[in-house]
XYZ file of C-alpha atoms in Angstrom:
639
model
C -30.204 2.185 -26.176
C -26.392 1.999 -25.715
C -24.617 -0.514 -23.648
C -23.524 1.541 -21.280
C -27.273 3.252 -20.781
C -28.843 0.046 -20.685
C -26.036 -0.984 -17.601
C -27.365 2.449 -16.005
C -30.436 1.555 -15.686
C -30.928 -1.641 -14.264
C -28.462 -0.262 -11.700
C -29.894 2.937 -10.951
C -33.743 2.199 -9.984
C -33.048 3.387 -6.731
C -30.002 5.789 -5.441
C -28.430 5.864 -2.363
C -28.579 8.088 0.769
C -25.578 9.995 0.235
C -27.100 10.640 -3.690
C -30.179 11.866 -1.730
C -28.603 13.857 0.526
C -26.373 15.618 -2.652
C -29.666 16.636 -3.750
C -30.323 18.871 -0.960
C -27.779 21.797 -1.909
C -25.520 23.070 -4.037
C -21.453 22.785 -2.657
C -20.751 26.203 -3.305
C -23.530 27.169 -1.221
C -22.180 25.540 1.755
C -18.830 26.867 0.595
C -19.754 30.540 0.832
C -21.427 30.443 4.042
C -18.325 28.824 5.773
C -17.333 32.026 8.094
C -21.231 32.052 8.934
C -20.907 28.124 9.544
C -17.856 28.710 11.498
C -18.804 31.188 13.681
C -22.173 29.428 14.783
C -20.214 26.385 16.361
C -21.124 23.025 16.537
C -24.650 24.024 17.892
C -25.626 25.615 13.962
C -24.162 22.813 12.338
C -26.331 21.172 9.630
C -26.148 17.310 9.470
C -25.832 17.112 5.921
C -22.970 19.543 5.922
C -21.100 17.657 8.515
C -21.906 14.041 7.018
C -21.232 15.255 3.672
C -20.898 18.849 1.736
C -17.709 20.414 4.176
C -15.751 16.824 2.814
C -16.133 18.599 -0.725
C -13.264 21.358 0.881
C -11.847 18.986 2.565
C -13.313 19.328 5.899
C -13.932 16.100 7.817
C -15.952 16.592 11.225
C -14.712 13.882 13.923
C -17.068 15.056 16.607
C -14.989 17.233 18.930
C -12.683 18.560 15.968
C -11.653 18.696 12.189
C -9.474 17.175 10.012
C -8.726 18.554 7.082
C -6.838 17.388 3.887
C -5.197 19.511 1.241
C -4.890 18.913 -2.655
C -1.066 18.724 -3.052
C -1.512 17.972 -7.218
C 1.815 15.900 -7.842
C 3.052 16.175 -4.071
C 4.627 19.522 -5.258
C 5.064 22.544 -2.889
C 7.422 26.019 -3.045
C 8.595 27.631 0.063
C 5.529 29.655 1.208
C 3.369 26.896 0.684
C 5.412 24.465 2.883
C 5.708 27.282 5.351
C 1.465 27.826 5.622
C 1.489 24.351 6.202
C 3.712 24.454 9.238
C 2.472 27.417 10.863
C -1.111 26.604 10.168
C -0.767 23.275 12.134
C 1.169 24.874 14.923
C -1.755 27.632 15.161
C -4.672 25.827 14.673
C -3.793 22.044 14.652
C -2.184 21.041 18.058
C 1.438 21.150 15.589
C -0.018 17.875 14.015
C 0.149 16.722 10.372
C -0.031 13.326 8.334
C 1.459 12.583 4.881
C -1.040 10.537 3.361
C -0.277 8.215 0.088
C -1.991 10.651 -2.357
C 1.086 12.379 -1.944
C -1.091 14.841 0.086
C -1.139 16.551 3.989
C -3.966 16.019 6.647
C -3.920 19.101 9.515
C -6.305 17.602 12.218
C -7.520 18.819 15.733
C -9.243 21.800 13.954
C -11.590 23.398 15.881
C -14.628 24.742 14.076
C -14.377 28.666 14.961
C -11.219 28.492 12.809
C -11.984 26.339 9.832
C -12.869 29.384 7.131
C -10.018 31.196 8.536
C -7.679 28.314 7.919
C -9.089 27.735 4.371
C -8.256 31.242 3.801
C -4.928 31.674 4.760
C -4.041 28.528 2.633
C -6.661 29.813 -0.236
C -3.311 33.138 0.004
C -0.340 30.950 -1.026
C -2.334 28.916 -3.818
C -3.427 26.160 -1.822
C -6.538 24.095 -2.400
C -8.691 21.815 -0.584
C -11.740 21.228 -3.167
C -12.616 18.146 -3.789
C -10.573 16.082 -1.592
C -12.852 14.341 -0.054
C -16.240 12.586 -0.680
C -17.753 11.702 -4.585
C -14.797 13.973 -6.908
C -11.589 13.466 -9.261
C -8.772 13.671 -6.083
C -5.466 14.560 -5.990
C -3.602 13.520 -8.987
C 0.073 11.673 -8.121
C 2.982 11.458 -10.292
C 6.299 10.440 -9.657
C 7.594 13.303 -6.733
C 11.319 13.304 -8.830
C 9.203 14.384 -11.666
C 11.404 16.738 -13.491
C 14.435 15.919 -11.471
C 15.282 12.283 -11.874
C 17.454 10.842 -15.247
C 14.586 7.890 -15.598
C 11.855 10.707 -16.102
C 11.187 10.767 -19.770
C 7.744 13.046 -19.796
C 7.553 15.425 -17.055
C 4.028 15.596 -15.888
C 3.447 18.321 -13.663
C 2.198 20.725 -16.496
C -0.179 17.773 -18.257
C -1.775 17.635 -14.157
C -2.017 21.223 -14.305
C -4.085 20.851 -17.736
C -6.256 17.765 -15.549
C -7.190 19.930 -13.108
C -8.007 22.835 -14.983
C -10.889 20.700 -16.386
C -12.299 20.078 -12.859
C -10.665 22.005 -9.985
C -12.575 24.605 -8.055
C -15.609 24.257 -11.161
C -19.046 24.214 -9.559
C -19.633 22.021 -12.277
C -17.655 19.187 -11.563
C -17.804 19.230 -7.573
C -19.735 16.498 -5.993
C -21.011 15.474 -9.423
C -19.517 12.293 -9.551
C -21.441 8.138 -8.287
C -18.054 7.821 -6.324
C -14.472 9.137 -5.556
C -12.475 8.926 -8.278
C -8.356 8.483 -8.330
C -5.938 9.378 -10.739
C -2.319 8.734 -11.567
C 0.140 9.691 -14.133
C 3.506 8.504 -14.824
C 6.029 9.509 -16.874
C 9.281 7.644 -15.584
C 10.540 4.277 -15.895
C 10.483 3.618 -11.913
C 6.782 3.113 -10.370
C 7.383 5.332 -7.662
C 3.116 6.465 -7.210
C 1.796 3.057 -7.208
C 0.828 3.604 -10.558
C -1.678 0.559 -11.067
C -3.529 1.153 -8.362
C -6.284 4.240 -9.695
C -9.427 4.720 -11.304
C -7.020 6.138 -14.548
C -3.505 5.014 -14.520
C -1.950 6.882 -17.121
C 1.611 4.684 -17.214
C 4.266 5.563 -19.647
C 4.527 4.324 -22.421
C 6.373 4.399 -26.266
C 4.270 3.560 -29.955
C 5.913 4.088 -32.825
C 8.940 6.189 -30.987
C 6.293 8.491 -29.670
C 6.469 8.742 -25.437
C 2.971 8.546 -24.394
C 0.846 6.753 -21.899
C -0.765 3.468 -22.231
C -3.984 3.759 -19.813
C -5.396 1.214 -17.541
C -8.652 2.011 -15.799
C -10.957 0.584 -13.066
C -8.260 0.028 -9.865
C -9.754 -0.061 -6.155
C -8.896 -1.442 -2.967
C -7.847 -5.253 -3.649
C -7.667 -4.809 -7.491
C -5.387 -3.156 -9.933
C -6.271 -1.541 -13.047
C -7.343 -3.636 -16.163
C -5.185 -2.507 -19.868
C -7.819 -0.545 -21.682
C -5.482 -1.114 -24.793
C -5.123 2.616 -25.204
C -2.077 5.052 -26.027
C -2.610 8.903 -25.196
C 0.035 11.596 -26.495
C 0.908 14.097 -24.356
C -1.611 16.460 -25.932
C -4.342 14.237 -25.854
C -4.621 13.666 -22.317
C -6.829 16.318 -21.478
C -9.520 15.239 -23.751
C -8.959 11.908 -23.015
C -9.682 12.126 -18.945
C -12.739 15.035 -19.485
C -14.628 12.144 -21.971
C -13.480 9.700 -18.782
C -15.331 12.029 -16.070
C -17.803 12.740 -18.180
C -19.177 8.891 -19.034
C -18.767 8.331 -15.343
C -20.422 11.235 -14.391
C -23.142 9.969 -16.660
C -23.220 6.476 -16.577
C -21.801 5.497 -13.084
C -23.761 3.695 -10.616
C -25.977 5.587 -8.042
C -27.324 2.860 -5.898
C -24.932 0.636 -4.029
C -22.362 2.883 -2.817
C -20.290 -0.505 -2.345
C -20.618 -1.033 -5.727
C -20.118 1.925 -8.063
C -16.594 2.984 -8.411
C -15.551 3.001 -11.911
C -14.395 -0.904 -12.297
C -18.576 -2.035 -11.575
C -19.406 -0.057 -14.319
C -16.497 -1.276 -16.243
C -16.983 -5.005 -15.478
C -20.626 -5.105 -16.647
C -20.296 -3.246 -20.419
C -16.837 -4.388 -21.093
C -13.833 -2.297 -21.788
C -14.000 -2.935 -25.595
C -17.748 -1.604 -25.272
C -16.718 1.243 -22.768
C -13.778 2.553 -24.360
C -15.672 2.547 -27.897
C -18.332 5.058 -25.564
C -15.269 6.873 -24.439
C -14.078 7.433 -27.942
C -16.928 8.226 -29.409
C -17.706 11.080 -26.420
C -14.199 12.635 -27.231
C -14.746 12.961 -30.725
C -11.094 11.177 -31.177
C -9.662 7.637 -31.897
C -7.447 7.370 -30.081
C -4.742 4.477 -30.509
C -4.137 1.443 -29.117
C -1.184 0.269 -26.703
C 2.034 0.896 -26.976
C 4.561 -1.113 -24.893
C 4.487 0.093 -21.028
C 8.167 1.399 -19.963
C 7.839 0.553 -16.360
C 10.841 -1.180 -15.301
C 11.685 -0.995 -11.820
C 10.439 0.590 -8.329
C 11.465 4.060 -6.564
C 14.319 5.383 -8.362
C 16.272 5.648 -5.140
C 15.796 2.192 -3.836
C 16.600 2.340 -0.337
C 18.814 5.508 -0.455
C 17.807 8.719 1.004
C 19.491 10.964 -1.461
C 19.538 10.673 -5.202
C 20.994 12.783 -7.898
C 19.028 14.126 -10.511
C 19.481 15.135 -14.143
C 20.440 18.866 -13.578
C 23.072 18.205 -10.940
C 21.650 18.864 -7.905
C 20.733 16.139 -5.634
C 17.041 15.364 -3.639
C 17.322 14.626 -0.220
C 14.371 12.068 1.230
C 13.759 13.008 4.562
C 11.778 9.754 6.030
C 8.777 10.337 8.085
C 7.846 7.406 9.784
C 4.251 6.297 8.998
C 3.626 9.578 7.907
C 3.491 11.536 10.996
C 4.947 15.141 11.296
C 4.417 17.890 12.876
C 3.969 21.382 11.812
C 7.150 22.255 13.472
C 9.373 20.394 11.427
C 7.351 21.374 8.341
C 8.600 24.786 8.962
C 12.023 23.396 9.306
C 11.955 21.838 6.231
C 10.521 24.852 4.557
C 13.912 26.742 6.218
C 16.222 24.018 4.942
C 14.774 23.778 1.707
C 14.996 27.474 1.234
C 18.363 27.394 2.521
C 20.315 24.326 0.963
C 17.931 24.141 -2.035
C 14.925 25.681 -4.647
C 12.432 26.180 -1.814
C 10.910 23.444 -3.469
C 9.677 20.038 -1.574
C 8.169 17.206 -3.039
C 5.992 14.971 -0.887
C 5.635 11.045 -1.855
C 3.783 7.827 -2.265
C 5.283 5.968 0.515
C 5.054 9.549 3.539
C 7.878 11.322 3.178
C 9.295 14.150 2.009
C 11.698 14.901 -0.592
C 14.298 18.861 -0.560
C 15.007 18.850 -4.080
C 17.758 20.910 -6.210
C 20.350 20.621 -3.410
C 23.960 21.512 -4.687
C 26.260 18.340 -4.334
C 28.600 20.704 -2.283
C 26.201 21.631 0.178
C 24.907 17.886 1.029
C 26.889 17.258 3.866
C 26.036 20.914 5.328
C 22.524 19.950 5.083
C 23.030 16.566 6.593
C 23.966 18.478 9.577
C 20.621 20.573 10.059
C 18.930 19.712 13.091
C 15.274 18.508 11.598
C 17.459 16.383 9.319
C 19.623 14.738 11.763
C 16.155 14.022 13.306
C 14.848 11.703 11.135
C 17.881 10.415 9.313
C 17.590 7.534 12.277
C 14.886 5.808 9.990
C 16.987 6.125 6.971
C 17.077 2.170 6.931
C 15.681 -0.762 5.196
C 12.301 -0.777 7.506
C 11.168 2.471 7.535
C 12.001 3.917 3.954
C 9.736 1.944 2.036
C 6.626 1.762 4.540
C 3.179 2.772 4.836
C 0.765 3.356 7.232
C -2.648 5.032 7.369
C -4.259 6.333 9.804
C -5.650 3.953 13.211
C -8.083 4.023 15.476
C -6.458 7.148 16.995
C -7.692 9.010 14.434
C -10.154 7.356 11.764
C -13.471 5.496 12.975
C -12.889 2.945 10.841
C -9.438 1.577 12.002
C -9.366 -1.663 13.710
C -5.653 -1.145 15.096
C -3.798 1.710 16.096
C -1.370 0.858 12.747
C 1.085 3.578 12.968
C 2.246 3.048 15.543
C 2.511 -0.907 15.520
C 3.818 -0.150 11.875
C 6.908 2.268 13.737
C 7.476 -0.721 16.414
C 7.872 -3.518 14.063
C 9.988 -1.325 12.327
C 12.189 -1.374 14.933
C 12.085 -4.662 15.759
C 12.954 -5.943 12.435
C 15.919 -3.266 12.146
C 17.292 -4.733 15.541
C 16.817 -8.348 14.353
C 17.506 -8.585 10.784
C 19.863 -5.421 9.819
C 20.309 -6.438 6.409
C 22.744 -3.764 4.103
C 22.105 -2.762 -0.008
C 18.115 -4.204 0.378
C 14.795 -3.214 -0.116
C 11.062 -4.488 1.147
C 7.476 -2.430 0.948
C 5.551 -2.865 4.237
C 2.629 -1.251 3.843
C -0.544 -1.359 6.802
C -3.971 -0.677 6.440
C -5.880 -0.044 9.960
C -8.901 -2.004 7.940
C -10.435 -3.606 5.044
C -10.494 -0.695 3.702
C -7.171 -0.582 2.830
C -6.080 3.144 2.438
C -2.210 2.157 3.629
C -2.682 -0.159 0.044
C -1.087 -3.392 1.821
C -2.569 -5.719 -1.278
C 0.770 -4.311 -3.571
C 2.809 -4.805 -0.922
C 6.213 -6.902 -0.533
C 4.567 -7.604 3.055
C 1.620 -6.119 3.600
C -0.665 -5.924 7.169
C -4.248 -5.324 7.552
C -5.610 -4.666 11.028
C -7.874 -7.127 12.674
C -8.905 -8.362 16.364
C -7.171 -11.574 17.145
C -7.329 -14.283 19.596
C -3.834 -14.601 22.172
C -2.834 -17.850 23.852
C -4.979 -17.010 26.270
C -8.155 -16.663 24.237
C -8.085 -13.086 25.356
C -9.499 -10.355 22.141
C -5.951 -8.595 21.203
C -5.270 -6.030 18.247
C -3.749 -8.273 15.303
C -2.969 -8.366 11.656
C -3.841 -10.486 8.696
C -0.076 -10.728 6.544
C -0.429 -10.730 2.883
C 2.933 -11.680 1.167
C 4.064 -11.107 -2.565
C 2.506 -8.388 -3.467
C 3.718 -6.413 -7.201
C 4.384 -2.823 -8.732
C 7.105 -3.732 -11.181
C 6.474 -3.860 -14.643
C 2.625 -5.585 -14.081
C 0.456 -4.856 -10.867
C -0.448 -7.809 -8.433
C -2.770 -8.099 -5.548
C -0.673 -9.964 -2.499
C -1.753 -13.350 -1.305
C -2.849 -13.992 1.978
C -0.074 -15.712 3.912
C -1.768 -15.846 7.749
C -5.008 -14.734 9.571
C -5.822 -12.741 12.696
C -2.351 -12.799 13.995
C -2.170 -11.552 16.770
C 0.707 -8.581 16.909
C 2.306 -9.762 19.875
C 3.196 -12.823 17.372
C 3.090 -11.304 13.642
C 6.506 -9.781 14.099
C 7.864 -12.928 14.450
C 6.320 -14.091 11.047
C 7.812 -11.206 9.229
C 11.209 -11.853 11.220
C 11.607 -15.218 9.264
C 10.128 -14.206 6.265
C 13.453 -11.444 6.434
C 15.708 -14.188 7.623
C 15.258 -15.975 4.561
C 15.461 -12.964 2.040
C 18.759 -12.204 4.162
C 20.121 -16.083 3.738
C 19.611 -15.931 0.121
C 18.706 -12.544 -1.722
C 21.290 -11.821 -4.718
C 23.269 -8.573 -4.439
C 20.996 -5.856 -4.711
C 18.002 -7.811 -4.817
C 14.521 -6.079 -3.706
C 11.723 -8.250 -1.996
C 9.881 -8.346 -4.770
C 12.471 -9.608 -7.081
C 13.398 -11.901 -4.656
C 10.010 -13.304 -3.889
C 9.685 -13.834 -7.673
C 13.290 -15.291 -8.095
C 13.074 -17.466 -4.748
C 10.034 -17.653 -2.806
C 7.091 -18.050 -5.258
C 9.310 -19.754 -7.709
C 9.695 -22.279 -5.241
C 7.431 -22.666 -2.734
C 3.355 -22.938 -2.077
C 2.388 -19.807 0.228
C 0.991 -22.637 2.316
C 4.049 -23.959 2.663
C 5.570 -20.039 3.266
C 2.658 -20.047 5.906
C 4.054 -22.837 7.707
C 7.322 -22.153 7.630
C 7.041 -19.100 9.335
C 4.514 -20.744 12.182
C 7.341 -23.763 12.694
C 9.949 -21.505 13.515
C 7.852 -19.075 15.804
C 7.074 -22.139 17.520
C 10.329 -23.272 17.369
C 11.998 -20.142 18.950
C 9.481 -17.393 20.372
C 6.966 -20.816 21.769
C 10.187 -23.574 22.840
C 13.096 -21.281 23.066
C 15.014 -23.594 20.945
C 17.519 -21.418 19.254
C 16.631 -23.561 15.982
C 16.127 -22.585 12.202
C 13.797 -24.350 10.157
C 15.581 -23.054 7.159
C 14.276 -23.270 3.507
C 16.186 -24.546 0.790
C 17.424 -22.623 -2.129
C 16.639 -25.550 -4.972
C 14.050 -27.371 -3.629
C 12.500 -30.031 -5.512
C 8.845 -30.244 -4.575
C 7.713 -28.393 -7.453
C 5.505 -26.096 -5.256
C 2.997 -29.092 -4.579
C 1.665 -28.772 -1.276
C 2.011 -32.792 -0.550
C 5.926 -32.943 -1.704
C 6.284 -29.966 0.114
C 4.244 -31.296 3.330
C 6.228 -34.623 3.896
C 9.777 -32.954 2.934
C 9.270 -30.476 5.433
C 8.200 -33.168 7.954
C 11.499 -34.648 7.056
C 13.478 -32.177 7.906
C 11.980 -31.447 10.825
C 12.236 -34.960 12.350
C 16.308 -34.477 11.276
C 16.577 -31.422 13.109
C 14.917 -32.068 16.133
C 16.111 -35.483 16.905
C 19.384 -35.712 14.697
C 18.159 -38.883 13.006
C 16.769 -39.596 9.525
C 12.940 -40.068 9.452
C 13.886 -42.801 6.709
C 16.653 -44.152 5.587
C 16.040 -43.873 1.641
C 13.507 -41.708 -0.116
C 12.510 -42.122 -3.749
C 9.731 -39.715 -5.345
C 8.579 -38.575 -2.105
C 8.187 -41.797 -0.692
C 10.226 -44.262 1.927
C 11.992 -46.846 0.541
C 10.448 -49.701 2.972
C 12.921 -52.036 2.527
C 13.406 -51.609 6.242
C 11.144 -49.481 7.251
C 11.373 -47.438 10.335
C 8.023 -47.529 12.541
C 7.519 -44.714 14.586
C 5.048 -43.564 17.529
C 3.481 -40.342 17.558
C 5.760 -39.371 20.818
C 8.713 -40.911 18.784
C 9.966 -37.073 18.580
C 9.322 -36.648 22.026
C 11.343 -39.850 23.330
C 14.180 -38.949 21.394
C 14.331 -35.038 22.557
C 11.811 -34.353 25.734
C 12.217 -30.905 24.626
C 9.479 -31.025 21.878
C 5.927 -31.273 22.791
C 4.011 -34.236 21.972
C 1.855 -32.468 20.393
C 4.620 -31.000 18.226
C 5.902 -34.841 17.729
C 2.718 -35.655 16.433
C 2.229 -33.134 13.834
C 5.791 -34.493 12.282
C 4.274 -38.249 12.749
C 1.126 -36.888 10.719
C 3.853 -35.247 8.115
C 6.153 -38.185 7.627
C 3.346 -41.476 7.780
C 4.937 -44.286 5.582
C 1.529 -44.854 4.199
C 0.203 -41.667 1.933
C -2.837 -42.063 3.048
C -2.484 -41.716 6.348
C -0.684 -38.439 6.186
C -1.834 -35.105 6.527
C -2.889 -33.353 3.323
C -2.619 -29.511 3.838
C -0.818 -27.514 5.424
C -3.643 -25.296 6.757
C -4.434 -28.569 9.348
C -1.353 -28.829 10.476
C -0.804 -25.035 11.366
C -4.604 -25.416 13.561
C -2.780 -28.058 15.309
C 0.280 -25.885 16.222
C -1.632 -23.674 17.592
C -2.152 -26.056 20.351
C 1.748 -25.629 21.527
């Protein structure tokens, strides 16, 4: 008994109730008997169809309506296609549509008497729903400038094409799979599709001055892929993911739904052992890594218009948190006919791309109405963002998230305009994490929080430092239940700094590597931020608790705790806490004894609870002082 079989079955005593209810029917038999399912209403509606075999096309029952999502392979779509879109969610979809980060479009508001005819009328221009929801290979993304942009080395489009003629629209291969299972491939040097972040990552790569991909396998929410020290050539691909599905298909865990996407499987058998099954069922050896060419994020980096390799220049229309309407589809279907190929490319982070735009026609396009629209968010906040879907629409959201995502958006851009930047804010409505806020610069996921008042208010957890640049890395959590009313604040100072001190041209993420994590704890980060909400928003003391640029506490949270404490006695009294400090310590020659009100006395602005957090900070004796910074930030919350 193999490795991999022996894994199966101490996993796979019992299945789960969604494997149960799989073995009830066949897809395709739900699939043909849509008009009949359609036409009976709500009232004929199987359970099992509605909890799980309509997701197989894409059909998601929320009670009253439908959403449903469309396989966009690549985020590629011509003219007609675009067009459907648009008129189908004018028609039939209250003129609603979301841009998801599968590079893919949700129509929603549905209404069951319509849903085979919809299907249909999409099935005419080439369009596909299979196997976009529920336990199948989804949409595969790729860099939406594939083709186009002068870092694209393999175009890709035509290998996805190849992908999805092993599973798409096969009875064989729908609903077959333990779990849903994502895919990426990239062929430029700019991570532009979160390209870490799937099931099969398929990054590029060079061996040997051959382009090819170097896989990684096994990403989910709050993880990123793990090397499987493999190179793929172009033409080995295909093979290469059908032995992938395959194993899973055959070895994947069927019991604790929580547990069985492919990185449980790949955890427990290794991937030396797994990837010696995965050779073995493709016949092929194949070889192992080459170096990984990513070097850098989106191409464009904070502009909305970049010129590719033939010439011709892709506008990026930005679509805050990913909400359109079918309208403005059609608009963009129009303009993209007019101005350009027909051709639009959705992306990663909601928006939309025109591509193949002649470099003397830019400005005439500028001046379209749907373009003048949204050019508004063409600014640091809103081009790089994501946001799933809130409690508005998905019964899993905690927080409305777009929305709050679009407002602190605005905020920011009113506070902290800062030119030639760029930051990733991306916010998930749950644990879940579908707006991926873990490989964020600054990432939010949506919580209930506690206000002042002890009152239960929407809020945020804040992750900080998250990475897609040359390696993937999950985000650290800076605060807690925030609650929103406050967390904008946070984020404001966390900006402040980046403003104070980025290099020219510096992204967040460079930045945080360069400045903040280089030199600071993310307790101390955490704290930071808290002293100057209090500061400001809670004392309305027009100060800044500012960080230094060389600091030299060597990101120890004790150096770090009594230099801030330090500083903050300076600049909220004007006098030195001591007069000499060696090694983090006072030099007591004449030692200056404080009270815990001393900050008080000497400004009756501060609180004294404030004053005695900075007595706690700045003790003469070690011992007496406080040791973390997570005690001291309980206390504030006291002010």
């Amino acid at each position: 008994m193999s490795i991999l079989e022996k894994a199966f079955k101490a996993r796979n005593n019992k299945v789960n109730k969604v494997e149960t209810t799989k073995a009830l029917k066949m897809p395709m038999d739900v699939y043909n008997k849509l008009e009949e399912i359609a036409a009976a209403g709500y009232e004929g509606l199987a359970k099992e169809d509605s909890a799980y075999f309509l997701k197989c096309f894409g059909l998601f029952d929320k009670g009253d309506d439908f959403m449903l999502r469309i396989r966009v392979p690549a985020g590629q779509l011509n003219y007609e296609q675009t067009l459907r879109i648009g008129e189908l969610a004018q028609k039939y979809g209250n003129d609603y549509i979301d841009l998801t980060t599968r590079m893919q479009i949700e129509l929603r508001y549905l209404q069951i008497a319509d849903i085979a005819k919809v299907l249909a009328e999409l099935h005419e221009v080439g369009i596909s729903t299979f196997q976009t929801g529920v336990d199948n290979p989804r949409n595969i993304v790729a860099d939406p400038l594939d083709g186009i942009a002068y870092d694209n080395i393999i175009k890709t489009k035509p290998i996805i094409d190849e992908l999805q003629a092993v599973f798409a629209e096969d009875p064989d291969w729908i609903s077959v799979l333990p779990r849903k299972f994502n895919t990426g491939i990239l062929g430029s040097l700019s991570n532009s599709c979160n390209i870490f972040g799937h099931d099969c990552c398929f990054v590029l790569a060079q061996k040997d001055g051959l382009f090819g991909f170097n896989v990684y396998l096994g990403a989910r929410v709050g993880v990123q892929a793990q090397d499987a020290n493999l190179f793929v050539q172009i033409d080995e691909v295909p093979l290469f993911y059908k032995s992938l599905l395959t194993l899973f298909k055959t070895y994947g865990y069927r019991d604790n739904r929580n547990k069985n996407r492919l990185v449980f499987l790949l955890n427990d058998v290794g991937m030396e052992n797994f990837v010696e099954a995965l050779q073995k069922e493709a016949g092929c050896l194949f070889s192992t890594a080459g170096t990984t060419m990513v070097q850098s994020q989106s191409i464009a980096l904070g502009s909305d218009k970049v010129l590719g390799r033939n010439g011709k220049y892709a506008y990026k229309l930005i679509v805050p948190s990913g909400i359109f309407t079918g309208t403005d589809m059609i608009e963009v279907a129009k303009t993209a006919q007019r101005f350009g190929s027909g051709d639009v490319r959705l992306t990663y982070d909601q928006n939309i791309y025109i591509v193949n735009i002649d470099t003397t026609d830019i400005e005439d396009l500028e001046s379209e109405d749907v373009i003048k629209a949204y050019a508004k968010f063409n600014n640091l906040y809103f081009h790089d963002m994501i946001a799933c879907a809130g409690t508005k629409t998905c019964s899993f959201g905690v927080i409305p998230n777009k929305p709050d995502a679009i407002e602190m958006a605005h905020f920011l851009n009113s506070e902290i305009p800062i030119e030639n930047a760029t930051v990733r804010m991306n916010w998930s409505a749950c644990p879940k994490g579908c707006g991926v806020h873990g490989i964020a610069d600054i990432g939010f996921e949506g919580c209930k929080a506690k206000d002042d008042e002890g009152n239960r208010v929407d809020g945020v957890h804040i992750f900080l430092g998250g990475k897609i640049t040359r390696v993937a890395k999950e985000a650290h959590t800076l605060h807690k239940a925030l609650p929103l009313t406050e967390a904008k604040y946070h984020v404001k100072y966390l900006l402040k700094t980046y403003a104070a001190f980025k290099q020219r041209g510096e992204t967040y993420e460079a930045f945080d590597d360069r400045f903040l994590s280089a030199n600071y704890s993310f307790q101390a980060l955490g704290f930071y931020t808290k002293i100057n909400y209090i500061l400001n928003e809670k004392l309305g003391l027009d100060l800044w608790f500012e960080l230094e640029n060389e600091p030299k506490t060597f990101r120890k949270e004790e150096f770090e705790l009594f230099t801030f404490g330090l500083k903050l006695f300076k600049l909220l009294t004007g006098e030195k806490r001591y007069e000499s400090v060696e090694n983090f310590e006072p030099v007591l020659t004449k030692p200056r004894s404080i009270t815990r009100n001393e900050v008080t006395k000497l400004n009756p602005k501060i609180p004294e609870k404030l004053s005695e957090v900075i007595y706690t900070m700045t003790h003469q004796e070690k011992r007496e002082r406080a040791q973390v910074f997570s005690e001291l930030i309980v206390a504030l919350k006291e002010i």
